[in-house]
Coordinates of N, CA and C in Angstrom, one line a residue:
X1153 N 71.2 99.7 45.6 CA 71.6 99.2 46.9 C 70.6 99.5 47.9
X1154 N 70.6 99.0 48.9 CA 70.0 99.0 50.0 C 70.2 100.1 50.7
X1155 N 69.4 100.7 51.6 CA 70.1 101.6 52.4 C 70.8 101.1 53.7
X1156 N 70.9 100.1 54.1 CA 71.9 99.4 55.0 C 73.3 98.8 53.8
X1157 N 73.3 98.8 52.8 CA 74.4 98.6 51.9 C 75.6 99.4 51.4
X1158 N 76.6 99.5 52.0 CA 77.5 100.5 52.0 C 77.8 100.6 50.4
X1159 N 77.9 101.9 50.3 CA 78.4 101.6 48.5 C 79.5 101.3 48.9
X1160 N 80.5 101.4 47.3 CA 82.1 100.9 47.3 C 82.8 102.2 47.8
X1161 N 82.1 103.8 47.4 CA 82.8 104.4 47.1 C 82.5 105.1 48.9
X1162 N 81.5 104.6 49.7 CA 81.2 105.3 50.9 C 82.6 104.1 51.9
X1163 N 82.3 102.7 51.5 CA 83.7 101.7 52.4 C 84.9 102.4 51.9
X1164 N 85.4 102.8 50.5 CA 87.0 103.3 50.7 C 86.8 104.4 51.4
X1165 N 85.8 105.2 51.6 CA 86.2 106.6 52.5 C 86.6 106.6 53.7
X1166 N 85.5 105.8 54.5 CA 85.8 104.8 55.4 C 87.2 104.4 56.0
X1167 N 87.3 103.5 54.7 CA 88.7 102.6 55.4 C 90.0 103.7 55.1
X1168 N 90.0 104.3 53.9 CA 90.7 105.2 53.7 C 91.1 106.3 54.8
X1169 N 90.4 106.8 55.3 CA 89.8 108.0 56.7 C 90.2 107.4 57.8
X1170 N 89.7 106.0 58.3 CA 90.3 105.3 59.5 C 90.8 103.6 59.3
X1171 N 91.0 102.9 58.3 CA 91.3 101.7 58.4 C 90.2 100.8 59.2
X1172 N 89.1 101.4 58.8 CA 88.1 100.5 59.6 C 87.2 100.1 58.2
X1173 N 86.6 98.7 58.6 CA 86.2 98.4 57.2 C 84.7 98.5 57.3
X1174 N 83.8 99.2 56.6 CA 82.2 100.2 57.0 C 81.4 98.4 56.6
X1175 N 80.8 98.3 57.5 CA 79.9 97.4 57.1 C 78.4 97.2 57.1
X1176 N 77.6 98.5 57.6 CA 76.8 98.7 57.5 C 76.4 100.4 57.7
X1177 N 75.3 100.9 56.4 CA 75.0 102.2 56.8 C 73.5 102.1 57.7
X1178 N 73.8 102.7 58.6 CA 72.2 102.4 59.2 C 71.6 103.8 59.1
X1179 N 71.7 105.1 58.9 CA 71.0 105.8 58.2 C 71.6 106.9 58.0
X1180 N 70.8 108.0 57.5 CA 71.7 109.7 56.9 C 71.0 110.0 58.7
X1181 N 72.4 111.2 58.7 CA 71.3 112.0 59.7 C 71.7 112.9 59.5
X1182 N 72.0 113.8 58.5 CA 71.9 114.9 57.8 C 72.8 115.6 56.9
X1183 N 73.0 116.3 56.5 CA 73.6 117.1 55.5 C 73.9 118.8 55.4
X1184 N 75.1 119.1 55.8 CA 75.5 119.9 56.5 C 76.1 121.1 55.0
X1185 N 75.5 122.3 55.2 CA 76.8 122.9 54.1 C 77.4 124.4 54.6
X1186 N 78.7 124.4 54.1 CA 79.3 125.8 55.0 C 80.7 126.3 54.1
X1187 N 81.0 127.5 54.0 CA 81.7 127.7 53.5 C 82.9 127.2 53.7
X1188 N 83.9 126.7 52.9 CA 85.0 126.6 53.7 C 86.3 127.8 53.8
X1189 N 87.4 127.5 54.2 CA 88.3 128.9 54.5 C 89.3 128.9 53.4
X1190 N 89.6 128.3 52.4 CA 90.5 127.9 51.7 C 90.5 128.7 50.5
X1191 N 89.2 129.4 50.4 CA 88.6 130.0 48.9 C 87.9 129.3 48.0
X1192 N 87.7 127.2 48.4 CA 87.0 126.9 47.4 C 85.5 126.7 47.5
X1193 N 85.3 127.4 48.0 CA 83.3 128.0 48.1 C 82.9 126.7 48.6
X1194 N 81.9 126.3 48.5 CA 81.0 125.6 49.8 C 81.7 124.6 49.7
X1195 N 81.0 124.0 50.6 CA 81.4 122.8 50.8 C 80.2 121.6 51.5
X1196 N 80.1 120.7 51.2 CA 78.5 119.6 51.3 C 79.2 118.7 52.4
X1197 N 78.7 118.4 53.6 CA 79.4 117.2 54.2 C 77.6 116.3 54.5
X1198 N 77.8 114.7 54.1 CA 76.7 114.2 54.6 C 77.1 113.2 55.5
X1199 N 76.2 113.3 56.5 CA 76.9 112.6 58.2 C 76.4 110.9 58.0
X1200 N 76.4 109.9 58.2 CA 76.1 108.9 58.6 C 76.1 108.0 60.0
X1201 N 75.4 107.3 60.2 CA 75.4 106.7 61.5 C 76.5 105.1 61.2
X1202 N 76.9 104.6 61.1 CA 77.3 103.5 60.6 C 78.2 102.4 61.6
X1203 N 77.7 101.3 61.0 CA 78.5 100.0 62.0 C 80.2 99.6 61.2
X1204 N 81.5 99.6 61.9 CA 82.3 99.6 61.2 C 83.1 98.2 62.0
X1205 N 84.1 97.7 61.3 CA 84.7 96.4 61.8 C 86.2 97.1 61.9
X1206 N 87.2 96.6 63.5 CA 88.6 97.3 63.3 C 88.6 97.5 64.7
X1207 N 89.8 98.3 64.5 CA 90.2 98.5 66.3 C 89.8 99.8 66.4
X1208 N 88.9 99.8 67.2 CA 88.4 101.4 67.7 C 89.0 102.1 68.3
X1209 N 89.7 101.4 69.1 CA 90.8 102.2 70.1 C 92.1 102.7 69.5
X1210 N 92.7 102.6 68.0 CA 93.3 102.9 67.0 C 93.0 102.8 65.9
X1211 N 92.4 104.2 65.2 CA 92.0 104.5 64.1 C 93.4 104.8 63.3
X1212 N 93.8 104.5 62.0 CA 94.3 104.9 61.1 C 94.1 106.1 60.6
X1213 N 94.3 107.0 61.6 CA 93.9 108.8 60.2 C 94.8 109.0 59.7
X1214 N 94.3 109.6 58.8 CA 94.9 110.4 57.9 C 95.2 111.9 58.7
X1215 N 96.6 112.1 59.0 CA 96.8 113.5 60.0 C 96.7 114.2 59.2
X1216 N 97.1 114.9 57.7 CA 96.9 116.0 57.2 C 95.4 116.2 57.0
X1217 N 94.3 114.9 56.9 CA 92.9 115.7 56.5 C 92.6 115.8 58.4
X1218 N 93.0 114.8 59.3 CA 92.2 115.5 60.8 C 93.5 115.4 61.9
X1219 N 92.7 116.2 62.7 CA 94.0 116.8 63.9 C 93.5 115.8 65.1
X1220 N 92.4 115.3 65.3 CA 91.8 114.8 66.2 C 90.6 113.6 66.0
X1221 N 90.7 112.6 67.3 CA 89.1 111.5 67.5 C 89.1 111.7 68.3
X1222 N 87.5 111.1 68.7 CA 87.2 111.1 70.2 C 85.9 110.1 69.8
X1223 N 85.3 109.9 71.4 CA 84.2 109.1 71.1 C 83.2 109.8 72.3
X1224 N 81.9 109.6 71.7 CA 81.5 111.1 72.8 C 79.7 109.9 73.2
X1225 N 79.3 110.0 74.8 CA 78.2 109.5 74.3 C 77.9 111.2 75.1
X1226 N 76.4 111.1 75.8 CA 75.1 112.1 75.9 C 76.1 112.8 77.1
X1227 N 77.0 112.3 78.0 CA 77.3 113.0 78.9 C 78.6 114.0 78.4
X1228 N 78.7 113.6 77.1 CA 80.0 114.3 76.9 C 79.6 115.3 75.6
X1229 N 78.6 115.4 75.4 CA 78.4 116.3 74.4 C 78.5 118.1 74.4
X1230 N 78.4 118.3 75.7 CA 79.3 119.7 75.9 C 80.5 120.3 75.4
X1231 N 81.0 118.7 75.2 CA 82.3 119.1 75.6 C 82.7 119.6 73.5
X1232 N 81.8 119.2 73.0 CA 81.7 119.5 71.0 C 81.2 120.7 70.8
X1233 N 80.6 121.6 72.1 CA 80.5 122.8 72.0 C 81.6 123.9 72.4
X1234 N 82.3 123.3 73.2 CA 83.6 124.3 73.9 C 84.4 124.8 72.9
X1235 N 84.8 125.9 73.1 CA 85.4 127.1 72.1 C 84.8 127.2 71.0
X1236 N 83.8 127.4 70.7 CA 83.3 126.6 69.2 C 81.9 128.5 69.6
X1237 N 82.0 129.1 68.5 CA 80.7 130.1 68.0 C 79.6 129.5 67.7
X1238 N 78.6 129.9 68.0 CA 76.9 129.0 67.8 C 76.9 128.6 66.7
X1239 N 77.6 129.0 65.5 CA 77.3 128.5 64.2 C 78.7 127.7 63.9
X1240 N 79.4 126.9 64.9 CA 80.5 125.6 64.5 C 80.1 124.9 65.1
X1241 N 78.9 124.3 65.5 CA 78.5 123.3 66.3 C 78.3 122.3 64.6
X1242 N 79.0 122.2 64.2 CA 78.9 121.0 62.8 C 79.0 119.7 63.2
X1243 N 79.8 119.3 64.1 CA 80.0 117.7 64.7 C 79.0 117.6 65.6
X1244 N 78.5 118.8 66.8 CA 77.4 118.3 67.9 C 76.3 117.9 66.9
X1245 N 76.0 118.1 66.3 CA 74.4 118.0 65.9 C 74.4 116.9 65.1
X1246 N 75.2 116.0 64.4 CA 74.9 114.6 64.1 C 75.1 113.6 65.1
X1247 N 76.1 114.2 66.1 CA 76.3 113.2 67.2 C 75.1 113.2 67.6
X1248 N 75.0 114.5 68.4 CA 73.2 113.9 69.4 C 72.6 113.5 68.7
X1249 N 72.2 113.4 67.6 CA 71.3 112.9 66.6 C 71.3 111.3 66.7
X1250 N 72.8 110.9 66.0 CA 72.8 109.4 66.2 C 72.9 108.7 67.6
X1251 N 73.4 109.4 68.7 CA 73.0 108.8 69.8 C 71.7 107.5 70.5
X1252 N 70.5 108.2 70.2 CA 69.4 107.7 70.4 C 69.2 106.6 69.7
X1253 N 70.1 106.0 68.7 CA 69.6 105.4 67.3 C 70.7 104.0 68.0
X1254 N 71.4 104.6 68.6 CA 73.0 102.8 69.0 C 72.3 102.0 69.2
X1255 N 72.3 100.7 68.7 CA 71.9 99.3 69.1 C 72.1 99.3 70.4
X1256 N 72.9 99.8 71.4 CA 73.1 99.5 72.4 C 72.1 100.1 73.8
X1257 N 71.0 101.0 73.0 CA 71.3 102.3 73.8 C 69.6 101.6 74.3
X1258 N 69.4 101.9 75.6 CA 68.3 101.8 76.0 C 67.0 102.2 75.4

């Protein structure tokens, strides 16, 4: 597959996670690993940038895997550091990352 080609198994995570249907991967922007707290030893997360089809303004989560969304651009990126130890910044650092990269973005 392409690298703009979502696999099958990256769209059900997707739609599964928010009911949004993944239509395009436009790139990796990194790959994250940390222990988790549960006892089952690491854990690999790979971040993507991606175009998705759906209502943004209501995501379908799943509440037992997340407690929270948000949608963050450059002025709000502080706010992924608050209460957070230098080494939980796991969400800031793909966001700023894909920022620069939005179709939209200057």
């Amino acid at each position: 597959m392409g690298t703009d080609t979502p696999s099958p198994r990256s769209a059900a995570e997707v739609e599964g996670d928010t009911g949004w249907r993944l239509c395009r991967l436009r790139r990796l922007l990194g790959i994250t690993t940390w222990t988790g707290d549960d006892g089952d030893g690491l854990r690999h997360e790979a971040d993507f940038l991606v175009e998705v089809d759906g209502d943004l303004s209501h995501p379908a989560l799943e509440w037992s895997k997340h407690t929270a969304y948000g949608w963050f651009g450059p002025d709000d990126l502080h706010r992924l550091k608050e209460n957070r130890a230098l080494g939980e910044y796991l969400i800031h650092a793909p966001i700023a990352k894909a920022l620069p990269d939005r179709p939209d973005a200057p």
